[in-house]
XYZ file of C-alpha atoms in Angstrom:
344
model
C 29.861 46.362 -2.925
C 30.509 45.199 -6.329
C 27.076 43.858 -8.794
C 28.776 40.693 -9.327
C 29.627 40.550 -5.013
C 26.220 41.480 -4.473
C 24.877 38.791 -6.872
C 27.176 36.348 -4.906
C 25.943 37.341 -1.743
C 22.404 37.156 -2.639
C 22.862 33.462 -3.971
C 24.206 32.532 -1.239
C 21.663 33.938 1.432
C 18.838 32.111 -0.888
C 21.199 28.771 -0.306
C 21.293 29.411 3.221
C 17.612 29.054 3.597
C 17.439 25.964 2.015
C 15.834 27.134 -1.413
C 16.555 24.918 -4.521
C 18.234 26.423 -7.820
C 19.073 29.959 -6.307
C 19.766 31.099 -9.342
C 16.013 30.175 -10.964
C 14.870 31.671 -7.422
C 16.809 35.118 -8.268
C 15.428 35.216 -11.148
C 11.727 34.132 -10.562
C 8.826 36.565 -9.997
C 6.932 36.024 -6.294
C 3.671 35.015 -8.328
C 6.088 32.318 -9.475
C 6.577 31.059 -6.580
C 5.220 28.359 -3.664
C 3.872 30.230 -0.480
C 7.061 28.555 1.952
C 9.285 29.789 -1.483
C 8.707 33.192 -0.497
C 8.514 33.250 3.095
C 12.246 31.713 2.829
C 12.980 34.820 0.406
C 11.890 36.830 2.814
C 14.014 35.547 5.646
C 16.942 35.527 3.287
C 16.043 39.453 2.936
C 15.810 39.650 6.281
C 19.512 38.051 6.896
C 21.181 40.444 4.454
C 21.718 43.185 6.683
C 23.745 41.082 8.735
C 21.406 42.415 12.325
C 22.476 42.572 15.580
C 18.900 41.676 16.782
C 16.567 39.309 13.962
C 12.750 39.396 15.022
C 11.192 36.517 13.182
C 7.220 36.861 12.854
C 5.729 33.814 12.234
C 8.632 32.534 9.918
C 7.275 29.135 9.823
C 3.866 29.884 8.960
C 2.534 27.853 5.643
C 5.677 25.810 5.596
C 5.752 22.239 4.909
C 7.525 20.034 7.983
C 10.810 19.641 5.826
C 10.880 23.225 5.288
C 10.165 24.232 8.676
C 12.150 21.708 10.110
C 15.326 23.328 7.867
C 14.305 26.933 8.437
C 14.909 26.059 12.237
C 17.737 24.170 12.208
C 18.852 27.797 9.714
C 17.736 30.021 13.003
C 19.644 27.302 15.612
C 22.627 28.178 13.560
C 22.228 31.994 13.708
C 22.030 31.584 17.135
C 25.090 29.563 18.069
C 27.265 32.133 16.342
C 26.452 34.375 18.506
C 26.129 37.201 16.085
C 22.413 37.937 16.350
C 19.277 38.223 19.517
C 16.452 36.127 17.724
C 13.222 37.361 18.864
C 10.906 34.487 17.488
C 6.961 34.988 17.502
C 4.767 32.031 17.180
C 1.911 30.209 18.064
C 3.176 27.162 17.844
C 4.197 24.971 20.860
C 6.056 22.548 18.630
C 8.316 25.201 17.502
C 8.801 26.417 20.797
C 10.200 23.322 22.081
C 12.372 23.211 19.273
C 14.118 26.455 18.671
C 13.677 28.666 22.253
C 16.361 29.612 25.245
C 13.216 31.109 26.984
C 9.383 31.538 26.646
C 7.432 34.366 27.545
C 3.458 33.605 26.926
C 0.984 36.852 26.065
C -2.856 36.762 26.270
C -4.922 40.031 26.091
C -2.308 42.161 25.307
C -0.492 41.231 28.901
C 2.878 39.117 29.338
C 1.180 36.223 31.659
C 4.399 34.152 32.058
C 7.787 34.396 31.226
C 11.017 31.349 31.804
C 12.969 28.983 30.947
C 11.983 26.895 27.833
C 12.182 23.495 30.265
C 10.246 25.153 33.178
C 7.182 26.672 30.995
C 6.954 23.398 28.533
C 6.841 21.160 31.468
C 5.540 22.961 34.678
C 3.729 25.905 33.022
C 2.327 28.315 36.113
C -0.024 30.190 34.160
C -3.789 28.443 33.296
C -3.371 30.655 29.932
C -0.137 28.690 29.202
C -1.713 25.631 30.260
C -4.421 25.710 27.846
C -2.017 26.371 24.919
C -0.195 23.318 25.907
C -3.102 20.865 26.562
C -4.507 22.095 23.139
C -1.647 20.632 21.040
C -2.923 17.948 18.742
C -2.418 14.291 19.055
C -0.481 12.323 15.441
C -3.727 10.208 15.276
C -6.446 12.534 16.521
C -10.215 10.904 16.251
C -12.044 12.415 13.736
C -15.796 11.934 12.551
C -16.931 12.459 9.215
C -20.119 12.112 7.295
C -20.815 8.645 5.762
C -20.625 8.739 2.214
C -22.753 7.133 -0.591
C -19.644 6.185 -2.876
C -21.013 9.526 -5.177
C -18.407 11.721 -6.410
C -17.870 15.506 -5.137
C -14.661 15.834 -7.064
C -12.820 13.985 -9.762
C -9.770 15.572 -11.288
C -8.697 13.546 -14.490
C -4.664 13.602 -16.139
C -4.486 17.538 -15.144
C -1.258 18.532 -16.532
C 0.098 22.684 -16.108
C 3.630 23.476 -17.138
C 5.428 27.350 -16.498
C 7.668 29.272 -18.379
C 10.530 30.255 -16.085
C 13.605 32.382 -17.461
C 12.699 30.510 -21.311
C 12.600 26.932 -19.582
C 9.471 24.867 -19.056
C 9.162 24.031 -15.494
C 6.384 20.958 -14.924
C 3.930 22.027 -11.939
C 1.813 18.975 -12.766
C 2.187 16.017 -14.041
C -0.791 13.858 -15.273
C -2.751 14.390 -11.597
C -5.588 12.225 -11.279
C -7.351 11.940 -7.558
C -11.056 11.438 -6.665
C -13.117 12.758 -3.687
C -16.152 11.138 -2.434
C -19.330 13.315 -0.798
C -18.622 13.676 2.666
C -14.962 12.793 2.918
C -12.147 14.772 3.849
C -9.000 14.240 1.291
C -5.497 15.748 2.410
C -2.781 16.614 0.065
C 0.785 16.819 1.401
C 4.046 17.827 0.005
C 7.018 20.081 0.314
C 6.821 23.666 -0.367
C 7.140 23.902 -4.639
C 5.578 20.358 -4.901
C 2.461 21.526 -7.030
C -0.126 21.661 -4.000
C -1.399 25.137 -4.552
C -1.174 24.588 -8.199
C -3.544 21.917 -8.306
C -5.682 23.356 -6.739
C -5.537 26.677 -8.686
C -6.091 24.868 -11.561
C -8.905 23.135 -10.480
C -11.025 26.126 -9.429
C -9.556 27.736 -12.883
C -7.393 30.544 -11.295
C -4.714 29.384 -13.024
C -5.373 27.592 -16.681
C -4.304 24.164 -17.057
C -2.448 22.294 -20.136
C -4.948 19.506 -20.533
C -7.111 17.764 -18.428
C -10.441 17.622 -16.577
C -12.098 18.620 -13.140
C -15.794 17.405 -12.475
C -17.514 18.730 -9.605
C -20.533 16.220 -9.723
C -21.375 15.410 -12.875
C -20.352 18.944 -14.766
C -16.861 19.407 -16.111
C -15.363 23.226 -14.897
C -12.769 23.297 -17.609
C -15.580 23.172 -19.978
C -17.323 25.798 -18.814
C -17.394 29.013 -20.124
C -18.876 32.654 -19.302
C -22.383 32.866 -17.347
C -22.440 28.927 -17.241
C -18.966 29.251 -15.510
C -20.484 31.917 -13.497
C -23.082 30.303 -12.052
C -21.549 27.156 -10.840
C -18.524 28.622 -9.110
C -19.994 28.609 -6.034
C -20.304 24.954 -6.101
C -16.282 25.016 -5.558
C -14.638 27.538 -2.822
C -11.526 27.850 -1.907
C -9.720 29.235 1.284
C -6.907 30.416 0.598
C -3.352 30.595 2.079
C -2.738 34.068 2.160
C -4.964 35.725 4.628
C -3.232 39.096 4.120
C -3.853 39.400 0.372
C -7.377 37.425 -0.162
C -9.727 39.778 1.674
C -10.799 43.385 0.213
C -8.625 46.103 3.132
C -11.200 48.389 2.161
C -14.436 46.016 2.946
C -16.327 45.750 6.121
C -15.724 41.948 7.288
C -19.673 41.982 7.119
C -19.801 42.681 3.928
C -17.209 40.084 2.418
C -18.999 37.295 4.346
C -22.866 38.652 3.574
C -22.010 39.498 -0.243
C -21.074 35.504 -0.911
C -24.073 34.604 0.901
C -26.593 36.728 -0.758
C -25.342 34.705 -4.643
C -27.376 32.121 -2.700
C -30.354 34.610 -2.934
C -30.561 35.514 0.532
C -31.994 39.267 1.165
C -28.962 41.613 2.809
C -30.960 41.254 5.948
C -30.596 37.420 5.822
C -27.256 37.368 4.493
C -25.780 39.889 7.782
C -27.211 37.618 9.882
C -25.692 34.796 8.937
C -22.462 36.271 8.185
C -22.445 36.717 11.952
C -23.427 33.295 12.766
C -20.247 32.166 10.606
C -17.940 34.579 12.416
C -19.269 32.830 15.327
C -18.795 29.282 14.107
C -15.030 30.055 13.354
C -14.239 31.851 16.876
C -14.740 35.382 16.208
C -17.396 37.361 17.660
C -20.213 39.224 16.067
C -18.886 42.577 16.573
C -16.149 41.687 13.973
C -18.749 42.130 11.370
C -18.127 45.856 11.322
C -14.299 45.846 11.361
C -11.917 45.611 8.472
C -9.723 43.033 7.795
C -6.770 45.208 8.843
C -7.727 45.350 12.112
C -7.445 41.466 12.599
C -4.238 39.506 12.750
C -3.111 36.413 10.300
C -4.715 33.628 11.626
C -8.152 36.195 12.465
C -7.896 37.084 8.496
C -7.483 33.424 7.998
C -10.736 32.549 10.015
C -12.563 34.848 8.056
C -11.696 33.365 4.885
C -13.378 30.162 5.836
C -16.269 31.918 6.616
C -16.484 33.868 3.463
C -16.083 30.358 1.868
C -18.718 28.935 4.010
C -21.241 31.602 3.188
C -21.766 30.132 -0.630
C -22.376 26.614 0.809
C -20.350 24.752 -1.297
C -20.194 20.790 -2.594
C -16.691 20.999 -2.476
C -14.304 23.212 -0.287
C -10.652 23.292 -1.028
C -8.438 24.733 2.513
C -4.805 25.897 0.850
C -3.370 25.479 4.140
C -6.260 27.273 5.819
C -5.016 27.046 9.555
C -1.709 27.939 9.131
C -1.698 30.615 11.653
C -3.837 29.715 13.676
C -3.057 28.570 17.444
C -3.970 24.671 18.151
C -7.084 25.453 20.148
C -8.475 27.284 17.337
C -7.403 24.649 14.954
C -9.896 21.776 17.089
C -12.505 24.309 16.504
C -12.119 24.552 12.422
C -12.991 21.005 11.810
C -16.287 21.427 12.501
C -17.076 24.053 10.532
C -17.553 22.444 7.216
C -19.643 19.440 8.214
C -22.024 19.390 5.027
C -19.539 19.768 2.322
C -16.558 17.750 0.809
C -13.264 18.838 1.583
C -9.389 19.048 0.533
């Protein structure tokens, strides 16, 4: 095939998953991109070779609901051509309903119940299945908080961070300003590329921002600078969305949860122990403590991230879409895990 054919063809597979400006997208780095950005790339990658049979792992995973909602309706199409088998793997129930012919349900390794998408959804044999079903979450779920005395946790003042993209300036934010009291849990939502993982990059100074300012308390982290940086980091954590990529392959999961909580001071003795009372806390067992993160899946990895986080007891934690691979009964479970911190 032709460069200019295959450039054609390319552009068009990145249009066909719903991806805006293909050409900036063909031309962008990953690092450059949103989380749901790439994991469109990827399915775009996927789609080149034209396959008789498409296995799709998680493919929604991290996406916003617009995104999702047009990846699907991408896969429905694939389907009713009739060109491809679409093996799709998730955890999701919601997705399930959406985008299956037929269900089959696995726990412990073992296919417990397998049929139409109507006849499992609705009249599920299994008790496994039945779980899974009962644990999807309400729209307005009741949630308890902390009471708050109106003091601050987190103020972010006129942040402003702007990319250079191919020699153009491409805005990430825009003037941000938003304020989180002690005790309070504050959600950000927007599409995949809206500046969500940005922000908070920026405000935990992974990234370096344009102008503005981020107080945690009463001290201002963009004015910070070596050991006085240092040692108020752990006042801010951050879980992040990539559970593959944010935990050390090469680390005993003991040791990435107990080496956070010993920068509290706690003797290695201490800090083991309660690395395995966090494991705990997020639905793993203690025995994990000796594994590495390889031998866990996505939304394991992800759990473990929260507990690294949890380990430096922070004033403020920041979840970069923290459950997204998780299954809905593990999700009820996460809520409570942060109960004496701020979170976003």
């Amino acid at each position: 095939m032709p460069a200019a054919e295959r450039r054609e063809r390319m552009l068009a597979l990145l249009e066909s998953t719903q991806l805006p400006d293909p050409p900036r997208i063909a031309n962008s780095f990953p690092h450059q991109l949103s989380g749901g950005q790439c994991q469109r790339v990827v399915i775009a990658m996927a789609l080149a070779m034209n396959p008789d049979l498409l296995i799709a792992d998680e493919p929604t995973t991290a996406l916003d609901v617009t995104t999702q909602a047009q990846v699907l309706k991408l896969v429905r199409e694939l389907r009713g051509r009739g060109q491809h088998g679409i093996l799709f793997i998730t955890h999701d129930f919601g997705v399930v309903a959406q985008i299956a012919d037929r269900i089959a349900v696995m726990e412990g390794g073992r296919l417990v119940e397998i049929g139409e998408r109507d006849q499992v959804l609705n009249a599920p044999a299994h008790a496994y299945t039945r779980k899974l079903i009962a644990a999807v979450p309400a729209l307005h779920p009741e949630l308890h908080t902390p009471s708050a005395d109106g003091e601050m946790a987190l103020r972010i003042e006129h942040l402003t961070k702007t990319y250079t993209v191919g020699g153009s300036s491409v805005a990430a934010l825009r003037n941000v300003s938003l304020q989180l009291p002690r005790g309070k849990t504050l959600a950000i939502v927007g599409e995949s590329g809206s500046g969500k993982s940005t922000l908070v990059k920026a405000a935990i100074r992974l990234v370096d921002s344009d102008s503005g300012h981020v107080w945690v308390g009463d001290t201002d982290f963009l004015a910070l600078r070596g050991s006085a940086l240092a040692a108020n980091r752990r006042r801010i954590q951050m879980i992040f969305q990539d559970p593959y990529g944010s935990l050390n392959p090469r680390h005993r999961v003991g040791d990435i949860i107990a080496r956070a909580a010993q920068l509290r001071g706690l003797s290695a003795k201490d800090a083991w122990a309660e690395a395995g009372d966090l494991l705990e806390q997020v639905g793993l067992k203690r025995d994990a403590l000796k594994r590495k993160p390889r031998q866990f899946s996505g939304g394991q990895r992800q759990r473990i991230g929260i507990a690294r986080a949890l380990a430096m007891r922070p004033e403020v934690l920041i979840a970069d879409e923290s459950v997204s691979a998780w299954m809905c009964r593990c999700k009820n479970r996460c809520w409570n895990c942060w109960p004496n911190c701020s979170s976003g």
